[in-house]
mmCIF file of C-alpha atoms in Angstrom:
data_model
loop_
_atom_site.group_PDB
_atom_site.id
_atom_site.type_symbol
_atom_site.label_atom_id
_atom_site.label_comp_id
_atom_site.label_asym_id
_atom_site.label_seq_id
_atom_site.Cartn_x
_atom_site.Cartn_y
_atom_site.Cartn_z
ATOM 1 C CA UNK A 180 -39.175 8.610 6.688
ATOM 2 C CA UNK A 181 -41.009 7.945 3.287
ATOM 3 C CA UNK A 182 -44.264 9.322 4.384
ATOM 4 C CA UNK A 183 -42.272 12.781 5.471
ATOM 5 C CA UNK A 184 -40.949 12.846 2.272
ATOM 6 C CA UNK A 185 -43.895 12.611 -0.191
ATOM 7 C CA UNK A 186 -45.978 14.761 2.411
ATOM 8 C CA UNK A 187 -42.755 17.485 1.687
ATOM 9 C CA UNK A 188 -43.970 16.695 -2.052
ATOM 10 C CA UNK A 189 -46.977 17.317 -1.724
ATOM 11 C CA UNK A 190 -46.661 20.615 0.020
ATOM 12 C CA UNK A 191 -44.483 21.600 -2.514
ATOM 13 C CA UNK A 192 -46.609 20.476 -5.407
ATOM 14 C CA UNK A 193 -49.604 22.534 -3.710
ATOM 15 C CA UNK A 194 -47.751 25.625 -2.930
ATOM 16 C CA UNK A 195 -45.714 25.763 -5.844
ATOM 17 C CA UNK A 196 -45.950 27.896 -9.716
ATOM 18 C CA UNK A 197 -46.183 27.158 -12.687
ATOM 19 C CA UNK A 198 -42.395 26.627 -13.060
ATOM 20 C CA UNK A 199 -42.115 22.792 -11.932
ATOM 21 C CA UNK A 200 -44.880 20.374 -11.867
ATOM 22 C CA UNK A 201 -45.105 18.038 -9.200
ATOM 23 C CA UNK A 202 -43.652 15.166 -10.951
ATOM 24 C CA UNK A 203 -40.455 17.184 -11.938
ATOM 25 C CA UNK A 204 -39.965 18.230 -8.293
ATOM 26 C CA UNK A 205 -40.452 15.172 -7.176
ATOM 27 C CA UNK A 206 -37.501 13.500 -9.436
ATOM 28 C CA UNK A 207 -35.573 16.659 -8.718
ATOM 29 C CA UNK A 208 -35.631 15.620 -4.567
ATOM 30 C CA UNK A 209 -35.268 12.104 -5.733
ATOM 31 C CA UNK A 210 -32.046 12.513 -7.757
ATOM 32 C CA UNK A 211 -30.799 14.975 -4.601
ATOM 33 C CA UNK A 212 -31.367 11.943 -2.175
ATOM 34 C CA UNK A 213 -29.335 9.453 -4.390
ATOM 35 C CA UNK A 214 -26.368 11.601 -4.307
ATOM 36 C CA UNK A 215 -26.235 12.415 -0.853
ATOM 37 C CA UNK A 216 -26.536 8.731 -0.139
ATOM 38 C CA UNK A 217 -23.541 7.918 -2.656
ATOM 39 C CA UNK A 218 -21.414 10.658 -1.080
ATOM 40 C CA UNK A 219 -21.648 9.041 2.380
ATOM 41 C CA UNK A 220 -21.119 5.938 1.512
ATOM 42 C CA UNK A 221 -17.596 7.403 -0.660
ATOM 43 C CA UNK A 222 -17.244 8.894 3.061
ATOM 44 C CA UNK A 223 -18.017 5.622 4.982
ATOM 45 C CA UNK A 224 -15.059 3.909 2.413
ATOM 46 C CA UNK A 225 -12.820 6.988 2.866
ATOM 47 C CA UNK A 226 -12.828 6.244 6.549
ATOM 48 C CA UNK A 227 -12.770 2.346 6.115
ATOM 49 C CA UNK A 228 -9.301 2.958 3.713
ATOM 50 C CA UNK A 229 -8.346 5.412 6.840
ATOM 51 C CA UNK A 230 -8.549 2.883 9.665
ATOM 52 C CA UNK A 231 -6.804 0.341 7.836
ATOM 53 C CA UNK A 232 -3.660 2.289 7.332
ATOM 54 C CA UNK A 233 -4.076 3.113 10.948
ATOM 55 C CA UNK A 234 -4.304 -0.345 11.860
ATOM 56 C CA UNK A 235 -1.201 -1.305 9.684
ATOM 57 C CA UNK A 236 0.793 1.416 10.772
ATOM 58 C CA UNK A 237 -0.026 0.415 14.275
ATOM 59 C CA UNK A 238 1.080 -3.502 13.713
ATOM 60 C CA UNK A 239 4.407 -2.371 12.042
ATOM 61 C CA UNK A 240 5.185 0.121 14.547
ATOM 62 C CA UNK A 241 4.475 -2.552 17.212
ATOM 63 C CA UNK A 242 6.884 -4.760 15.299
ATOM 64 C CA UNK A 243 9.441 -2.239 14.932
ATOM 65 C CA UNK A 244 9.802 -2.796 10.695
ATOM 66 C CA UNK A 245 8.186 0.973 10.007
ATOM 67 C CA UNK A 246 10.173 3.680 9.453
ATOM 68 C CA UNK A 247 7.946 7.286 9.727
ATOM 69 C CA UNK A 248 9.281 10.304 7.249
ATOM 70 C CA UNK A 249 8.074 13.523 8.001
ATOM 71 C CA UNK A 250 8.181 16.580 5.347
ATOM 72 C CA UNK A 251 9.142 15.498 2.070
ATOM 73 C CA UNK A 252 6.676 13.154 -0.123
ATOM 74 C CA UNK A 253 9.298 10.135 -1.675
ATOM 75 C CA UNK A 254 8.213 8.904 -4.991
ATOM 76 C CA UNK A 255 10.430 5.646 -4.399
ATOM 77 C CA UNK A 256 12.907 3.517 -2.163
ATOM 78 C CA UNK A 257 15.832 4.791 -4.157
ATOM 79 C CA UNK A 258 14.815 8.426 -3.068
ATOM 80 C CA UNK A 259 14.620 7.490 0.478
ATOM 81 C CA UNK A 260 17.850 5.715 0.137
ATOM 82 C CA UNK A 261 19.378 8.641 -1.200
ATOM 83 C CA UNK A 262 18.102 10.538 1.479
ATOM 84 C CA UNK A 263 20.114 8.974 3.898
ATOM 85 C CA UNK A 264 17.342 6.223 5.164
ATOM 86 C CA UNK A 265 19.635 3.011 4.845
ATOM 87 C CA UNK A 266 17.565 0.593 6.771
ATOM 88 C CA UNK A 267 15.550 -2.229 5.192
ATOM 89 C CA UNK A 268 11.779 -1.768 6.292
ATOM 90 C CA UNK A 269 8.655 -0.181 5.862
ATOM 91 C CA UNK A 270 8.304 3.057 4.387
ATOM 92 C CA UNK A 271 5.513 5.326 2.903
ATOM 93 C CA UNK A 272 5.726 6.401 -0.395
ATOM 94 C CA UNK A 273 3.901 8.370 -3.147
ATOM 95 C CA UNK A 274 4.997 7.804 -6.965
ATOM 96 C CA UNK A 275 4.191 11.045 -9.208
ATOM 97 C CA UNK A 276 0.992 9.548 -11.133
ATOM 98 C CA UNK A 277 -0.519 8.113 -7.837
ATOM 99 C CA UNK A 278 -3.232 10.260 -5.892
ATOM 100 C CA UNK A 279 -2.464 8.399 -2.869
ATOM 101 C CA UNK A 280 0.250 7.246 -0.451
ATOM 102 C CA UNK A 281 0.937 3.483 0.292
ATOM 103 C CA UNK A 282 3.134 1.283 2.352
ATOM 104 C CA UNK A 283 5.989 -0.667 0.851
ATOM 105 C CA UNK A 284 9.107 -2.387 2.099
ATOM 106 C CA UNK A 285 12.245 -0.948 0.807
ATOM 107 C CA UNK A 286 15.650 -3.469 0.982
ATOM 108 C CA UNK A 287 18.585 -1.099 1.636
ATOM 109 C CA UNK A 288 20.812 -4.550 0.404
ATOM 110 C CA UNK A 289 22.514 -5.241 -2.849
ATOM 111 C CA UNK A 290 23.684 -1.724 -3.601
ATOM 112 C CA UNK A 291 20.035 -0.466 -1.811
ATOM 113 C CA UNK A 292 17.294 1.590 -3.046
ATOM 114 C CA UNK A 293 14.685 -1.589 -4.035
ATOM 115 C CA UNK A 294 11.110 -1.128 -3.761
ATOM 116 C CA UNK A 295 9.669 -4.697 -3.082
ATOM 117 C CA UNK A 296 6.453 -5.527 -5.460
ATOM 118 C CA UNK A 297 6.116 -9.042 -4.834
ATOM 119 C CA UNK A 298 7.643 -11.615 -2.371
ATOM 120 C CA UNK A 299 6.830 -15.152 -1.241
ATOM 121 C CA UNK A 300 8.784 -16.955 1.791
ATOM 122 C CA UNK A 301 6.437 -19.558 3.312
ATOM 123 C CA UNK A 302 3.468 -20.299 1.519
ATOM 124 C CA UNK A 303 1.112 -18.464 4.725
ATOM 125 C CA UNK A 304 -0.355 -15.890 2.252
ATOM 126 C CA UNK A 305 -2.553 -17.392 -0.823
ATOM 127 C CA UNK A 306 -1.913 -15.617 -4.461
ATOM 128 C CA UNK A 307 -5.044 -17.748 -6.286
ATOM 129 C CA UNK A 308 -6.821 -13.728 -6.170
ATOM 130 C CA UNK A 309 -9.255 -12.073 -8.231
ATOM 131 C CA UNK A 310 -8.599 -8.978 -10.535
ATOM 132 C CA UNK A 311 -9.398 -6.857 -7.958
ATOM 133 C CA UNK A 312 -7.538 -8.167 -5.260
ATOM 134 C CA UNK A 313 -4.305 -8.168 -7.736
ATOM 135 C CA UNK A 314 -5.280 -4.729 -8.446
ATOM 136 C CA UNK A 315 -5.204 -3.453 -4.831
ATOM 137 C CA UNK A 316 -2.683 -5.388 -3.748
ATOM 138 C CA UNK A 317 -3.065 -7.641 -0.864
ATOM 139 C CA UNK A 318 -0.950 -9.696 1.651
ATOM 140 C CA UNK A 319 1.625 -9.715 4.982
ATOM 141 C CA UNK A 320 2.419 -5.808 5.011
ATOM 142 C CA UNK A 321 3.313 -5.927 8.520
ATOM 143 C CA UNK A 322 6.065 -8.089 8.748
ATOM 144 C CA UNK A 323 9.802 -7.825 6.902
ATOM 145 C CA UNK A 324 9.629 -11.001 6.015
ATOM 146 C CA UNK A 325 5.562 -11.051 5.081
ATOM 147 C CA UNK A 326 4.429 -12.458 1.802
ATOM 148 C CA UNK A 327 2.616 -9.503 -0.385
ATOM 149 C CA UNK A 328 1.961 -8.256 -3.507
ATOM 150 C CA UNK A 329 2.079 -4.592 -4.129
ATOM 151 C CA UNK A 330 -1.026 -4.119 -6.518
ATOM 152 C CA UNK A 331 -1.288 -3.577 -10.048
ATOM 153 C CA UNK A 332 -2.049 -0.002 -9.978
ATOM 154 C CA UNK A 333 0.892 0.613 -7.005
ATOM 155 C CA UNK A 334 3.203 -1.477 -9.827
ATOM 156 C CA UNK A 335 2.148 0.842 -12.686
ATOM 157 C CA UNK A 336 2.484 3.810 -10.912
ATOM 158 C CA UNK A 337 5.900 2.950 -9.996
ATOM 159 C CA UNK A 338 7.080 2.274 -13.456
ATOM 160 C CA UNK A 339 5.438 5.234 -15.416
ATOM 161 C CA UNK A 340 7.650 7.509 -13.519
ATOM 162 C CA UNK A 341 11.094 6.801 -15.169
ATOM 163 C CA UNK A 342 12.820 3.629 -16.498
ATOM 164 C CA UNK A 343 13.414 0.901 -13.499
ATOM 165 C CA UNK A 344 15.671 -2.316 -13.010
ATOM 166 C CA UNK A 345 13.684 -5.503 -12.380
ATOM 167 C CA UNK A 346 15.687 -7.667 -9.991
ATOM 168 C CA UNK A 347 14.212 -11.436 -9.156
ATOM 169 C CA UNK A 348 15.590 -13.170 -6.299
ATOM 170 C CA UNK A 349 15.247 -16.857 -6.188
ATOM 171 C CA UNK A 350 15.539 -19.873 -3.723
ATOM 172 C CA UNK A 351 14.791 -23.565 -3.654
ATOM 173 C CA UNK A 352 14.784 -25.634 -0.827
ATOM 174 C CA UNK A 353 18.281 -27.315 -1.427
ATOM 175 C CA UNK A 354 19.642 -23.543 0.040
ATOM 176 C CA UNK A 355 20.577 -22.734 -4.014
ATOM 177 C CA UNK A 356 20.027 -19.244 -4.954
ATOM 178 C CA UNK A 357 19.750 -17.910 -8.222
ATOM 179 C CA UNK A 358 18.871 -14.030 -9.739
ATOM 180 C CA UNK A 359 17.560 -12.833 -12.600
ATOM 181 C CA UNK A 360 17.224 -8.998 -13.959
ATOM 182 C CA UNK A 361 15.753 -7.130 -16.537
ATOM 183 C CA UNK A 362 16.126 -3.881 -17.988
ATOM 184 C CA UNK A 363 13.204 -1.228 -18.851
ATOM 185 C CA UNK A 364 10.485 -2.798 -16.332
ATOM 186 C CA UNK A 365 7.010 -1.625 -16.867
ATOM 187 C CA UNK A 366 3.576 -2.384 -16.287
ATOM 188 C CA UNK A 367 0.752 -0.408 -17.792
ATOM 189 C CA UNK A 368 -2.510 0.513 -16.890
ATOM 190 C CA UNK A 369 -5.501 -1.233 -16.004
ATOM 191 C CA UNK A 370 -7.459 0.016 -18.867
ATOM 192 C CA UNK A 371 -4.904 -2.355 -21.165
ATOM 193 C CA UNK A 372 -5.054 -5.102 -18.806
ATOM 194 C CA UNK A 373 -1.590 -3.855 -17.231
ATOM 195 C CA UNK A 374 0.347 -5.434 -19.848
ATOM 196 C CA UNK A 375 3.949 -6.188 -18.894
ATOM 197 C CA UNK A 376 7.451 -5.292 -20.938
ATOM 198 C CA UNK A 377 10.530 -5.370 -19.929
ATOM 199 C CA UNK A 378 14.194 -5.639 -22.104
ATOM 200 C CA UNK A 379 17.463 -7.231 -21.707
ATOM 201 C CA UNK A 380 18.162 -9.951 -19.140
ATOM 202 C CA UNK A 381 21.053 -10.828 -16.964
ATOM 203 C CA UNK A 382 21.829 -12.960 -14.600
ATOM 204 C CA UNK A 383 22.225 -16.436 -13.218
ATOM 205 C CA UNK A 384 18.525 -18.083 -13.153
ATOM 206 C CA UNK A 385 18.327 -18.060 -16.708
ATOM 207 C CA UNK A 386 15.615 -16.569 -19.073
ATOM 208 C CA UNK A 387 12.649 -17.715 -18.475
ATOM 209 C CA UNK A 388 10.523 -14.408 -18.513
ATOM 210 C CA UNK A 389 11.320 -14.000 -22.520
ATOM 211 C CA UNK A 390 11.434 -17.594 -23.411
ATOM 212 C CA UNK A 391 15.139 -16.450 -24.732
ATOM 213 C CA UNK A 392 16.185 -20.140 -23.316
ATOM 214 C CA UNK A 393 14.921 -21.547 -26.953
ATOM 215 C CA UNK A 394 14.016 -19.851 -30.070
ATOM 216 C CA UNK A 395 10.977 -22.282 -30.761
ATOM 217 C CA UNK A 396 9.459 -21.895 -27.632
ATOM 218 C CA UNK A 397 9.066 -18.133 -27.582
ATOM 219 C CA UNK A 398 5.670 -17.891 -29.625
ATOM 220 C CA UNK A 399 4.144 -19.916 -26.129
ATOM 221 C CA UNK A 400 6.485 -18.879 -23.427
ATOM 222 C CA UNK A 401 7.296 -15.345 -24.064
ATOM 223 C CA UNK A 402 5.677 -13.216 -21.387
ATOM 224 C CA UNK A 403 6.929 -9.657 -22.967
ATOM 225 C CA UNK A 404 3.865 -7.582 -23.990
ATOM 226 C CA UNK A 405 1.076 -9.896 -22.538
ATOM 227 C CA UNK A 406 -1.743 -8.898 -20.693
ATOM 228 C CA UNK A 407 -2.533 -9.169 -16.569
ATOM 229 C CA UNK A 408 -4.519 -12.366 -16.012
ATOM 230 C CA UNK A 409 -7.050 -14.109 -13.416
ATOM 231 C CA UNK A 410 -9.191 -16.468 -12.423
ATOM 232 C CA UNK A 411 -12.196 -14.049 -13.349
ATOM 233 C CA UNK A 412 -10.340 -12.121 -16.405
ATOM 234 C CA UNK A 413 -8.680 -13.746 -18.830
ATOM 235 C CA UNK A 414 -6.087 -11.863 -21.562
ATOM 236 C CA UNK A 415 -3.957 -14.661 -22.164
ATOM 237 C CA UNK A 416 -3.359 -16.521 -25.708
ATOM 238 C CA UNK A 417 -4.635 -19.841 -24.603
ATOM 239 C CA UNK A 418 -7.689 -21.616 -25.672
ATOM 240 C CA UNK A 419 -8.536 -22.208 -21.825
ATOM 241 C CA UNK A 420 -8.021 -19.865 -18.514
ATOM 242 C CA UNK A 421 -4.344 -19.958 -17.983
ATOM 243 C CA UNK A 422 -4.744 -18.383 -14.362
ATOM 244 C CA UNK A 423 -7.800 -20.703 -13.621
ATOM 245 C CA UNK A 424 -5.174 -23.447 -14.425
ATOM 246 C CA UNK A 425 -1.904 -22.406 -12.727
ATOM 247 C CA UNK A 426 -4.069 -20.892 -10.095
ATOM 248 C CA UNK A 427 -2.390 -17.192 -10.132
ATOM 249 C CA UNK A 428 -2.472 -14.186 -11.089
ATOM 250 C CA UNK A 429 -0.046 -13.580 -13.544
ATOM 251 C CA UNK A 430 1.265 -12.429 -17.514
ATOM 252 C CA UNK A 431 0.144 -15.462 -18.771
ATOM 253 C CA UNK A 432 0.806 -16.484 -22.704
ATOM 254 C CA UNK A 433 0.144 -20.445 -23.467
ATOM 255 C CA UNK A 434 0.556 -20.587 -20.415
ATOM 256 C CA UNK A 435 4.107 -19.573 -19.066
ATOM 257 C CA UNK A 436 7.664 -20.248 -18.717
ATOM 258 C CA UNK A 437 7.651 -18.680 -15.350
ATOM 259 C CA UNK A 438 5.064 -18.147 -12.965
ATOM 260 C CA UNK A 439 6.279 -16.198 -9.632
ATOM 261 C CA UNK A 440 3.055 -16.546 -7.865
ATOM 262 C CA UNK A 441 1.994 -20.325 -8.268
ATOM 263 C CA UNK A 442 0.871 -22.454 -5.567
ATOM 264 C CA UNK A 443 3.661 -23.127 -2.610
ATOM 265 C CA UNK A 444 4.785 -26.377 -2.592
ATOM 266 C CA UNK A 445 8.014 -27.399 -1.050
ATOM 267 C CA UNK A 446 10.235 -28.492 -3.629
ATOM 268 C CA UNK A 447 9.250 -31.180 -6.052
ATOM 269 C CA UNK A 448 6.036 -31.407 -6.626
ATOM 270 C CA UNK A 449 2.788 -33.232 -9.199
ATOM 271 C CA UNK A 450 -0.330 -31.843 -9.946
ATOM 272 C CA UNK A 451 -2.677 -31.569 -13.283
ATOM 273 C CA UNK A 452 -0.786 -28.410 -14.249
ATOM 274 C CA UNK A 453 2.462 -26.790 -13.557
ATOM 275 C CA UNK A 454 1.112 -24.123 -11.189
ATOM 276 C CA UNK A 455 3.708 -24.390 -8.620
ATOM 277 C CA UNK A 456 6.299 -21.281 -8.089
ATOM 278 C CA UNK A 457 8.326 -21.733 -11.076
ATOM 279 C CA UNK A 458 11.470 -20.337 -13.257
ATOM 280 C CA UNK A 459 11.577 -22.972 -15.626
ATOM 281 C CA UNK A 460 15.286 -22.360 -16.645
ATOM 282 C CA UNK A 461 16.447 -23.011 -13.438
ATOM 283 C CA UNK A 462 14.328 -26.068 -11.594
ATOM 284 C CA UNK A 463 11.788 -26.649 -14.088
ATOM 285 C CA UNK A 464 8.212 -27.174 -14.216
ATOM 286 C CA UNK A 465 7.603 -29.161 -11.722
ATOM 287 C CA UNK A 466 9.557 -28.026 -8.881
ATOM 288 C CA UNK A 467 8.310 -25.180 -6.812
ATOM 289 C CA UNK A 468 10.609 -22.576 -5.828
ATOM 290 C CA UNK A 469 10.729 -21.831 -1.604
ATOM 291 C CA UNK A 470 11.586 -17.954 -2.189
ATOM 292 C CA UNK A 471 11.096 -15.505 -4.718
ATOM 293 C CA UNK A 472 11.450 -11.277 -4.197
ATOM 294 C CA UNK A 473 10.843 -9.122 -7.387
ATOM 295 C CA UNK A 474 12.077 -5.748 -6.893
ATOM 296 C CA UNK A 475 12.668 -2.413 -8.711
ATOM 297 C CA UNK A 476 14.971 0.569 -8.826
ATOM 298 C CA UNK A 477 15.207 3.430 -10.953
ATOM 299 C CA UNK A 478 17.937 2.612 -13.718
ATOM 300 C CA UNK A 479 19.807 5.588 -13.526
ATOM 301 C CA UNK A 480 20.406 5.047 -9.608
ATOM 302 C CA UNK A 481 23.738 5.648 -8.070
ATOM 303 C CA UNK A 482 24.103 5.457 -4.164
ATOM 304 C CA UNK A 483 25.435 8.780 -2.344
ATOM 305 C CA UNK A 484 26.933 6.624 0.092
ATOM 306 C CA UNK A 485 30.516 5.221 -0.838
#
């Protein structure tokens, strides 16, 4: 293949005017080569990306959990609520900002319209990720009950389109259930480390994303404003790698207050760090929640359905 090439030089270089030299033709083919190889391999990853979804949408529709809407492109769960699609399960949506379409599950309970971005049931998917992975998403996407995160970008997307609800389901193993719910959710974009803010809670879990629990303790356990962190980038205000320690991804300050997606233990637990599934203001440090779902919904939501 080489030889061909450099004999096509040379024929060109013999053959050719004063225009070009040989050496500029030469770097000319060279630089055509490069991006022909670059465009297949976009193609080759454009067809990867292609035969996942397939995949996916195969499992779910072998599980029965996907729901298939034809015609109109649904920037959320609340739109497909409000379009008369009242059953909990998969569904594929596009937010306004995002070039693509993704999967998502959508729970049609508590009033309806929720667009799951994170949930953890059973400890069988592991959230101790990289940026990337975070950034992507990654996780159980073909089960209702599957353990996922969304993905950073999917999350930001989401949120830049209007103001949304935060709503944080919690369970321990003791079959206690607490919630928690913030106003104006956002995240931002990668280029700012998808900083988080969010505004006034309510609930019955207690405070724990805002450190509002205790005056003195916000300056180290306030998670409004901070930057997305990993094991491989760090944002956070400590001296050390809070998501090295607590082994998550998270919006880590010095270090947290709550951390949704710890290590699963079940129930009480010890280790060198508190980097269980915690919401302080309810079990603590040191006991690792069983269940958590965060979920969003446009504030201004109101169901059509009486």
């Amino acid at each position: 293949m080489k030889s061909v090439f450099f004999l096509c030089i040379f024929a060109i270089c013999i053959g050719q005017l004063n225009s070009l030299t040989c050496l500029e033709e030469q770097s000319r083919l060279q630089a055509q080569v490069k991006t022909l190889e670059l465009k297949v391999k976009q193609q080759q990853l454009k067809i990867m990306q292609l035969l996942t979804q397939r995949e996916a949408l195969g499992a779910l529709s072998d599980n029965g959990n996907v729901i298939e809407l034809e015609g109109k492109r649904y920037a959320d769960c609340a739109e497909i609520y409000n379009a008369g699609h009242h059953q909990s399960a998969f569904y594929n949506i596009q937010p306004l900002m995002s070039s693509r379409s993704f999967w998502v599950y959508c729970d049609m309970t508590e009033g309806g319209g929720w667009t799951v971005i994170q949930r953890r049931v059973d400890g069988s998917v592991g959230f101790d990720r990289d940026w990337n992975d975070y950034k992507q998403g990654f996780g159980n996407f073909q089960s209702d009950n599957g353990e996922y995160w969304l993905g950073n970008d999917n999350i930001h997307y989401l949120t830049s389109q209007g103001d949304y609800n935060l709503r944080i389901n919690l369970q321990d193993f003791e079959e206690g259930s607490r919630h928690a719910e913030y106003t104006n959710f956002k995240v931002g974009q990668e280029q700012d480390s998808y900083p988080l803010s969010f505004g006034s809670y309510s609930g019955s879990a207690g405070d724990s994303l805002s450190g509002g629990f205790h005056p003195e303790v916000q300056w180290w356990a306030n998670h409004n404003g901070m930057k997305f962190s990993t094991r491989d980038r760090d944002n956070d205000r400590y001296e050390k790698n809070c998501a090295k320690e607590d082994r998550s991804g998270w919006w880590f300050n010095r270090c947290h207050a709550a951390n949704l997606n710890g290590l699963y233990y079940n129930g009480p637990y010890s280790a060198d760090t508190d980097n269980g599934i915690v919401w302080y203001t309810w079990r603590g440090w040191w006991y690792s929640l069983k269940s958590v779902v965060m979920k969003i919904r446009p504030a201004s939501f109101q169901s059509t359905t009486k």
